[in-house]
Amino acid sequence: MARPRNIKSSFIKTPSPFFTFLPVSPFTSILNKFPSLRIHRLVFLLIVLSLLGLSLLRLVSVSQNPSPSFLTLLSPPPSHPPFASPSSKNHEPVVLSRSATVPLPAHPVSGNATAEEAEFWAQPDGEGYRPCLDFTIQYRKASAKISKEKQKFLVVIVLGGLNQQKNQIVDAVVIARILEAALIVPVLGVDQIWKDESEFSEIFDVDHFKRTLQADVRVVSSLPSTHLGSKPTINKHMPNNVSPLWIRTKFLKALNKGGVLILSGMYSKLSKNLPLDLQKLRCKVAFHALRFVSPIQELGDKFARRLWIKGPYIALHLRLEKDVWVRSSCLTGLGPKHDDIIRKIRESQSKLLTERLKMTNTQRRLAGFCPLNALQVARLIKALGAPRTAQVYRAGGEPFGGAQALQGLVEEFPNVVTKEMLAREGELSPYINRSSAMAALDYIVSLNSDVFVPSHGGNMGSAMQGHRAYIGHRKFVKANKRAIVGFLEDTSISEAEFGSIMKKMHRRYQGQPEKRTTKRSSRDVTAYPVPECMCRHGIRSLLKS
């Protein structure tokens, strides 16, 4: 079970000094080399050229095949007014249209590429969707009081790996807003698997987090001295799918009386269906407020540039770690020896298992519950048109089975690299045994990729799906595991036929806009930001802006 480090020392301390607040991204570093370039002129130029159907953009190295994500973030600031932090040395307000991470632009399709390769590298049609976080007048009126709250405080201990913690931080902000309480900077618990003791301030930019949210929730680094003797209300078990009404009914009375509420073990228990303003707040936290600290962001940007400068690249998030095989109750595909190791761990750690253990391995695999192994992922992306010479960035932890587990991928795509391979001497030294920082580096490089492919569901895949959509619908291949597993195991199908089937099957699963509300209501808005956090804008509205 995950445990917090020293809860008291984590949120009862002096706030750190304020750091300069400029968006850090590979793209901004490129633009800085051209001081004479004006953003509004660039937008106008791009629009005019696109309307004329000219190909002159290829002559400008930075603006080649302009990424929708770039145009997306050049929209005017939302109607929700930013506020300057009274305690900051820099009183310039945070503007949402400039606070989101802007990735490197997607590469234009090479003229030497085959039709199949061109189709693989082509970015999906964003259909005119851009971020729209304009909050209602009622929300903004309420913000005047909530953002100054000094009597009620929410303390949240977030657990799990990096992306699971990010989900809980998003919900923590929303719960603080629902309760009209100030939020103590979240405490990162120590997970029994990841064993990372990093503090929030070692992974995320605390000052940016505070300033971005200062019009929504008051975020402070520590409890005030007036509340140190308070008897807090502590809740470690929250039911699934709780509503704002449930939150208020359960906690508000005790919070008003004691002044401090401590929540732990949230694990995305807050309902996915919230009022529109709270859904927008979720997106604001996920895509704007949660920014990695500069050393991590800058190193991740370096790794991305080292790949990007050589051409387009694919990021694969392979879930092949030992704990994934244990939890999924699936066979590894590495033979009886490795499967026996996993079986013994399952028997000794039954609390890690899910109800899917009651299913046979064949049933789990055919239902799409098992991760794709390296060979299966290689076959999939090859079938979709990825060239053998493609650069492949492998995100994720050390695979169970080592080199043997990756053999099928490396044989098909020899240019596979990891952050360890991209790093120069000493660059990763500060992050040894710090799984959250390592996961953050994977996140940054993956966000900058031309194509992202996860081998399994989970928090990283969902986070990347939503973030890539938010920055302009960058290509995200979502494998339909339930549908493809039979074809992957059918040796009678030729490679040509297999490729044709895979292309047809995944034509609408490559990062195109997909509304959160079209299917299951349990979808998370941070994975499906359309339509609550992204609105469709035609060319007229873009010219007007």
XYZ file of C-alpha atoms in Angstrom:
545
model
C 0.000 0.000 0.000
C 1.282 3.450 -0.838
C 2.366 5.599 2.056
C 2.931 9.329 2.340
C 6.434 10.391 3.315
C 6.105 12.858 6.150
C 2.750 14.486 5.657
C 3.343 17.261 8.111
C 6.649 18.337 6.618
C 5.217 18.034 3.112
C 2.596 20.728 3.449
C 3.702 22.703 6.522
C 6.625 24.666 5.257
C 7.644 28.041 3.894
C 6.660 28.717 0.276
C 9.554 28.610 -2.154
C 10.610 31.827 -3.941
C 8.901 32.717 -7.195
C 10.596 31.819 -10.455
C 10.321 33.623 -13.782
C 7.240 32.480 -15.572
C 7.886 31.916 -19.264
C 6.453 28.947 -21.175
C 9.232 26.443 -21.825
C 8.995 24.407 -25.016
C 11.164 23.364 -27.940
C 9.082 25.524 -30.250
C 9.539 28.711 -28.215
C 13.278 28.120 -28.176
C 13.236 28.038 -31.964
C 11.145 31.201 -32.222
C 13.531 33.024 -29.899
C 16.156 32.819 -32.620
C 13.996 35.079 -34.787
C 13.329 38.209 -32.697
C 11.925 40.117 -35.640
C 9.141 37.597 -36.120
C 5.777 38.765 -34.837
C 3.215 36.115 -33.919
C 0.219 37.942 -35.377
C 2.058 38.361 -38.684
C 2.931 34.659 -38.712
C -0.696 33.673 -38.114
C -1.878 35.989 -40.891
C 0.794 34.687 -43.268
C -0.080 31.045 -42.550
C -3.771 31.661 -43.145
C -3.237 33.536 -46.407
C -0.872 30.869 -47.715
C -3.251 28.089 -46.816
C -6.111 29.838 -48.595
C -4.013 30.315 -51.751
C -2.882 26.695 -51.651
C 0.786 27.615 -51.956
C 3.625 25.382 -50.885
C 5.979 28.197 -49.875
C 5.850 27.132 -46.249
C 8.439 24.453 -47.009
C 10.992 27.218 -47.437
C 10.691 28.263 -43.799
C 12.326 25.686 -41.525
C 10.331 26.532 -38.434
C 6.955 26.872 -40.116
C 7.023 23.817 -42.394
C 3.685 22.087 -42.433
C 2.523 24.182 -39.503
C 1.209 22.088 -36.711
C -2.426 22.689 -35.779
C -1.198 22.832 -32.190
C 0.653 26.055 -32.923
C -2.360 27.803 -34.416
C -4.497 26.388 -31.651
C -2.607 28.206 -28.938
C -2.565 31.575 -30.691
C -6.202 32.233 -29.910
C -7.122 35.265 -27.798
C -7.105 34.818 -24.009
C -10.315 33.308 -22.648
C -12.929 35.496 -21.045
C -11.942 34.188 -17.602
C -9.631 37.040 -16.446
C -6.189 36.104 -15.127
C -5.125 37.507 -11.791
C -1.651 38.436 -10.642
C -0.322 36.717 -7.572
C 0.014 39.258 -4.760
C 3.039 37.422 -3.397
C 4.904 37.074 -6.673
C 7.769 39.273 -7.736
C 6.536 39.219 -11.313
C 2.988 40.569 -11.548
C 2.470 39.682 -15.184
C -0.698 37.527 -15.295
C -0.715 34.017 -16.704
C -2.381 33.999 -20.133
C -3.829 30.576 -20.909
C -3.188 30.864 -24.634
C 0.540 31.031 -23.841
C 0.782 28.754 -20.802
C 0.234 25.359 -22.420
C 3.251 23.389 -23.599
C 3.677 23.759 -27.355
C 5.457 20.776 -28.929
C 7.796 20.792 -31.882
C 5.865 21.037 -35.171
C 5.000 17.803 -36.926
C 7.276 17.100 -39.873
C 5.976 17.613 -43.401
C 5.582 14.428 -45.392
C 8.747 13.837 -47.388
C 8.501 13.872 -51.174
C 10.502 10.644 -51.215
C 7.984 8.792 -49.065
C 5.812 6.091 -50.580
C 2.044 6.590 -50.543
C 1.794 4.151 -47.631
C 4.484 5.969 -45.640
C 2.933 9.355 -46.428
C -0.383 8.124 -45.068
C 1.306 6.892 -41.898
C 3.079 10.203 -41.145
C 0.121 12.415 -42.116
C -1.549 14.210 -39.215
C -5.317 13.843 -38.656
C -7.784 16.574 -39.545
C -8.455 18.625 -36.408
C -11.766 19.803 -37.937
C -11.217 23.333 -36.649
C -11.283 22.461 -32.943
C -9.274 24.720 -30.629
C -9.162 25.152 -26.831
C -12.016 27.227 -25.395
C -11.818 27.668 -21.629
C -14.205 30.583 -21.305
C -15.925 30.196 -17.949
C -19.459 31.415 -17.222
C -20.188 34.720 -15.514
C -21.546 32.809 -12.490
C -18.268 30.930 -12.134
C -16.236 34.120 -12.366
C -18.399 35.919 -9.824
C -17.948 33.052 -7.358
C -14.181 33.140 -7.973
C -13.850 36.527 -6.295
C -14.637 34.927 -2.931
C -13.222 31.430 -3.434
C -9.813 32.664 -4.589
C -9.368 34.541 -1.305
C -10.435 31.692 1.041
C -8.399 31.618 4.293
C -10.524 29.560 6.686
C -10.986 26.182 4.979
C -8.082 24.078 3.710
C -7.964 20.872 1.681
C -4.964 18.540 1.963
C -4.719 15.777 -0.654
C -2.290 12.835 -0.712
C -1.992 11.521 -4.272
C -0.797 7.987 -4.946
C 0.473 5.812 -7.780
C 2.723 6.633 -10.726
C 3.185 10.048 -12.310
C 0.155 10.087 -14.585
C -2.096 8.569 -11.948
C -0.953 11.300 -9.565
C -1.672 13.946 -12.189
C -5.259 12.687 -12.472
C -5.694 12.952 -8.722
C -4.194 16.451 -8.646
C -6.728 17.522 -11.275
C -9.554 16.161 -9.127
C -8.062 17.739 -5.991
C -8.325 21.200 -7.532
C -11.910 20.545 -8.606
C -12.876 19.254 -5.136
C -11.296 22.325 -3.538
C -13.396 24.469 -5.849
C -16.559 22.513 -5.002
C -15.909 22.964 -1.268
C -14.775 26.577 -1.767
C -11.611 25.711 0.157
C -7.987 26.676 -0.267
C -5.790 23.845 -1.539
C -2.486 22.923 0.054
C 0.062 21.948 -2.591
C -0.664 18.205 -3.019
C 1.474 15.626 -1.226
C 2.952 12.916 -3.454
C 2.677 9.563 -1.677
C 5.332 6.857 -1.957
C 3.933 3.999 -4.035
C 4.915 0.421 -3.144
C 5.831 -0.283 -6.778
C 7.480 2.971 -7.880
C 9.054 3.840 -4.494
C 9.668 7.435 -5.566
C 10.011 9.936 -2.711
C 9.958 13.067 -4.880
C 8.076 16.107 -3.630
C 5.551 18.010 -5.745
C 8.029 20.860 -6.180
C 10.659 18.453 -7.564
C 8.383 17.390 -10.423
C 5.987 20.281 -11.056
C 6.488 24.039 -11.205
C 4.739 25.109 -7.988
C 4.671 28.826 -8.730
C 3.207 28.258 -12.168
C 0.608 25.932 -10.624
C -0.423 28.615 -8.122
C -0.527 31.491 -10.564
C -2.427 29.607 -13.260
C -5.154 28.641 -10.798
C -5.304 31.802 -8.702
C -8.599 32.897 -10.278
C -10.146 29.479 -9.546
C -8.767 28.186 -6.235
C -6.348 29.609 -3.708
C -3.297 27.323 -3.626
C -0.857 27.641 -0.732
C 2.293 25.766 0.216
C 1.459 25.178 3.870
C -1.204 25.427 6.516
C -1.273 28.765 8.319
C -0.234 28.814 11.968
C -3.890 29.400 12.940
C -4.786 25.901 11.697
C -1.849 23.877 13.006
C -3.797 22.874 16.111
C -6.992 22.031 14.231
C -8.453 18.553 14.369
C -8.677 17.595 10.664
C -11.320 15.460 9.047
C -9.579 12.508 7.379
C -11.065 10.384 4.597
C -9.158 7.474 3.068
C -11.985 5.735 1.247
C -14.184 7.457 -1.301
C -16.790 5.587 -3.363
C -16.664 5.678 -7.146
C -18.334 8.310 -9.281
C -19.098 10.842 -6.549
C -20.921 14.042 -7.507
C -20.371 17.633 -6.316
C -23.498 17.261 -4.183
C -22.044 14.149 -2.514
C -18.781 16.003 -1.843
C -20.568 18.933 -0.195
C -22.916 16.719 1.796
C -20.100 14.476 3.045
C -17.426 17.031 3.915
C -18.652 20.623 4.011
C -20.108 20.660 7.530
C -16.997 19.128 9.120
C -14.716 21.341 7.031
C -16.531 24.484 8.093
C -16.167 23.397 11.722
C -12.595 22.066 11.783
C -11.078 24.043 8.950
C -8.949 21.166 7.544
C -9.919 18.164 5.380
C -7.389 15.472 4.421
C -8.208 13.179 1.489
C -6.212 10.116 0.474
C -6.804 7.237 -1.932
C -8.923 9.270 -4.337
C -7.893 7.311 -7.479
C -10.151 9.281 -9.845
C -13.258 8.712 -7.740
C -14.816 12.042 -8.752
C -17.553 11.723 -11.381
C -16.483 12.155 -15.010
C -19.729 14.052 -15.634
C -19.553 17.442 -13.951
C -21.033 20.868 -14.689
C -19.392 22.536 -17.694
C -17.287 25.006 -15.683
C -15.784 22.201 -13.595
C -14.973 20.213 -16.727
C -13.158 23.252 -18.103
C -11.330 23.572 -14.795
C -10.134 19.979 -15.186
C -8.641 20.878 -18.571
C -7.107 24.052 -17.184
C -5.297 22.065 -14.495
C -4.213 19.201 -16.772
C -3.058 21.198 -19.790
C -2.022 24.542 -18.309
C -1.341 24.421 -14.565
C 0.608 21.155 -14.330
C 3.914 22.066 -15.913
C 7.136 20.212 -15.177
C 9.954 22.037 -13.415
C 12.442 23.666 -15.771
C 15.319 21.138 -15.394
C 13.026 18.234 -16.332
C 11.225 20.136 -19.089
C 14.464 21.377 -20.640
C 16.089 17.939 -20.604
C 12.996 16.356 -22.142
C 13.032 19.070 -24.811
C 16.687 18.278 -25.571
C 15.911 14.597 -26.047
C 12.979 15.463 -28.330
C 15.101 17.824 -30.433
C 17.832 15.204 -30.845
C 15.251 12.949 -32.473
C 13.261 15.646 -34.267
C 16.277 17.141 -36.045
C 16.826 13.796 -37.826
C 13.241 13.585 -39.045
C 9.837 12.307 -37.884
C 9.678 9.783 -35.075
C 7.231 7.409 -33.419
C 6.827 7.204 -29.654
C 5.753 3.802 -28.338
C 4.595 3.388 -24.771
C 5.243 -0.293 -24.174
C 3.679 -1.659 -20.995
C 5.913 -4.678 -20.538
C 7.032 -4.178 -16.934
C 6.741 -7.018 -14.442
C 3.947 -5.369 -12.434
C 1.829 -4.965 -15.604
C 1.934 -8.706 -16.271
C 1.142 -9.392 -12.628
C -1.836 -7.036 -12.504
C -3.253 -7.934 -15.924
C -3.084 -11.678 -15.201
C -1.932 -12.263 -18.791
C 0.780 -14.509 -20.181
C 3.985 -12.713 -21.138
C 4.568 -14.471 -24.437
C 8.159 -15.132 -23.332
C 7.723 -18.818 -22.568
C 6.948 -21.034 -19.531
C 9.947 -19.857 -17.473
C 8.858 -16.211 -17.413
C 5.167 -17.062 -17.085
C 5.970 -19.196 -14.025
C 7.774 -16.261 -12.366
C 4.724 -14.031 -12.873
C 2.373 -16.758 -11.612
C 4.289 -17.088 -8.344
C 4.230 -13.322 -7.775
C 0.481 -13.275 -8.351
C -0.034 -16.030 -5.797
C 2.048 -14.185 -3.196
C 0.475 -10.761 -3.842
C -3.184 -11.500 -4.423
C -4.181 -7.968 -3.308
C -2.704 -6.623 -6.562
C -5.005 -8.719 -8.717
C -8.293 -7.773 -10.354
C -11.446 -9.768 -10.909
C -10.165 -10.559 -14.397
C -8.116 -13.335 -12.789
C -11.343 -15.343 -12.856
C -11.138 -15.301 -16.660
C -8.848 -17.624 -18.557
C -5.837 -16.139 -20.314
C -7.520 -16.730 -23.680
C -10.671 -14.936 -22.538
C -8.673 -11.954 -21.263
C -6.632 -11.749 -24.452
C -9.646 -11.973 -26.774
C -11.463 -9.351 -24.668
C -8.592 -6.902 -25.225
C -7.480 -6.837 -21.582
C -3.879 -7.899 -22.241
C -1.059 -5.586 -23.328
C 0.266 -5.979 -26.840
C 3.803 -7.323 -26.713
C 6.696 -5.776 -28.648
C 6.294 -8.040 -31.688
C 2.561 -7.348 -31.917
C 3.112 -3.580 -31.745
C 5.799 -3.860 -34.426
C 3.438 -5.760 -36.709
C 0.696 -3.193 -36.137
C 2.714 -0.077 -36.956
C 4.339 -1.829 -39.925
C 0.887 -2.721 -41.226
C -0.189 0.921 -40.833
C 2.688 2.036 -43.057
C 5.607 2.844 -40.753
C 8.870 2.487 -42.707
C 11.558 0.155 -41.407
C 13.942 3.121 -41.148
C 11.612 5.060 -38.820
C 12.997 6.424 -35.576
C 11.176 4.773 -32.665
C 11.306 6.181 -29.146
C 10.454 3.560 -26.537
C 8.800 5.056 -23.468
C 8.120 3.065 -20.329
C 10.019 1.133 -17.721
C 12.418 -1.765 -18.078
C 10.559 -4.642 -19.790
C 10.230 -7.933 -17.985
C 12.456 -10.309 -19.908
C 14.944 -7.610 -20.954
C 16.238 -7.747 -24.527
C 14.228 -10.869 -25.255
C 10.979 -8.968 -24.660
C 12.003 -6.318 -27.207
C 13.469 -8.626 -29.839
C 10.417 -8.618 -32.104
C 10.345 -4.817 -32.203
C 14.073 -4.270 -32.721
C 14.274 -6.813 -35.535
C 11.508 -5.022 -37.434
C 12.546 -1.452 -36.532
C 16.290 -1.278 -35.781
C 16.280 2.453 -34.918
C 14.750 2.037 -31.454
C 16.035 4.436 -28.805
C 15.281 5.257 -25.175
C 16.009 8.277 -22.993
C 19.051 6.433 -21.673
C 20.383 6.143 -25.229
C 19.616 9.777 -26.067
C 21.187 11.133 -22.881
C 24.742 12.397 -22.827
C 27.108 11.732 -19.954
C 25.670 12.892 -16.642
C 22.352 14.206 -17.970
C 20.248 11.522 -16.284
C 22.314 11.378 -13.086
C 19.960 13.652 -11.060
C 17.021 11.359 -11.824
C 18.400 7.912 -11.037
C 15.862 6.009 -8.889
C 13.338 8.822 -9.436
C 10.616 7.130 -11.433
C 8.353 10.218 -11.617
C 11.072 12.343 -13.206
C 11.907 9.530 -15.640
C 8.216 9.198 -16.528
C 8.050 12.971 -17.051
C 10.920 12.776 -19.534
C 9.081 10.015 -21.407
C 5.971 12.193 -21.396
C 7.769 15.200 -22.907
C 9.471 13.210 -25.672
C 6.213 11.373 -26.444
C 4.216 14.606 -26.635
C 6.669 15.942 -29.234
C 6.512 12.827 -31.412
C 4.876 12.788 -34.830
C 3.006 9.578 -33.969
C 2.208 8.095 -30.552
C 1.179 4.462 -30.037
C 0.400 2.897 -26.625
C 0.527 -0.884 -26.298
C -2.020 -0.911 -23.487
C -4.579 1.336 -21.869
C -3.824 3.159 -18.658
C -3.012 6.584 -17.354
C -0.134 7.439 -19.701
C -2.136 6.513 -22.791
C -5.173 8.500 -21.640
C -3.079 11.516 -20.667
C -1.255 11.503 -23.997
C -4.490 11.053 -25.942
C -6.069 14.112 -24.323
C -2.958 16.290 -24.403
C -2.213 15.545 -28.064
C -5.830 16.368 -28.898
C -5.657 19.630 -26.951
C -2.527 20.862 -28.753
C -4.039 20.315 -32.185
C -4.971 16.636 -32.579
C -1.531 15.152 -33.123
C -1.572 11.595 -34.420
C -2.438 9.035 -31.754
C -2.932 5.429 -32.853
C -5.310 3.670 -30.486
C -4.993 -0.050 -31.088
C -8.296 -1.870 -31.155
C -6.913 -4.829 -29.225
C -10.169 -6.716 -29.020
C -10.562 -6.637 -32.792
C -6.963 -7.219 -33.894
C -5.823 -10.016 -31.593
C -7.440 -12.693 -33.782
C -5.707 -11.360 -36.901
C -2.373 -11.114 -35.075
C -2.569 -14.811 -34.243
C -3.849 -15.965 -37.655
C -0.802 -17.229 -39.555
C -2.813 -17.879 -42.738
C -3.239 -14.149 -43.496
C -0.643 -12.620 -45.808
C 1.205 -9.457 -44.769
C -0.514 -7.482 -47.529
C -3.957 -8.629 -46.412
C -3.078 -8.016 -42.754
C -1.949 -4.475 -43.605
C -5.141 -3.742 -45.501
C -7.262 -4.988 -42.582
C -5.314 -2.949 -40.013
C -5.545 0.272 -42.059
C -9.281 -0.111 -42.505
C -9.803 -1.042 -38.850
C -7.856 1.948 -37.495
C -8.888 4.612 -39.978
C -10.945 6.426 -37.320
C -8.580 5.672 -34.425
C -5.648 7.934 -35.241
C -6.272 11.012 -33.131
C -9.180 12.625 -34.957
C -11.555 14.724 -32.823
C -13.740 12.393 -30.798
C -16.459 13.744 -28.577
C -16.431 12.673 -24.956
C -20.221 12.473 -24.903
C -20.749 10.254 -27.955
C -20.311 6.900 -26.219
C -19.686 6.035 -22.592
C -20.412 8.726 -20.040
C -17.447 7.470 -17.987
C -14.967 9.096 -20.372
C -12.607 11.593 -18.802
C -12.621 15.098 -20.253
C -8.826 15.253 -19.950
C -8.656 12.321 -22.394
C -11.528 13.574 -24.583
C -11.472 17.397 -24.375
C -14.075 17.794 -27.152
C -16.605 19.408 -26.757
C -16.299 20.834 -23.219
C -12.738 22.182 -23.555
C -12.373 22.495 -27.320
C -14.730 24.312 -29.667
C -14.918 24.281 -33.429
C -13.656 27.465 -35.098
C -13.989 28.159 -38.791
C -11.539 30.130 -40.907
C -13.537 33.315 -40.333
C -13.135 33.187 -36.567
C -9.425 32.450 -36.976
C -8.986 35.493 -39.260
C -10.948 37.606 -36.788
C -8.733 36.518 -33.878
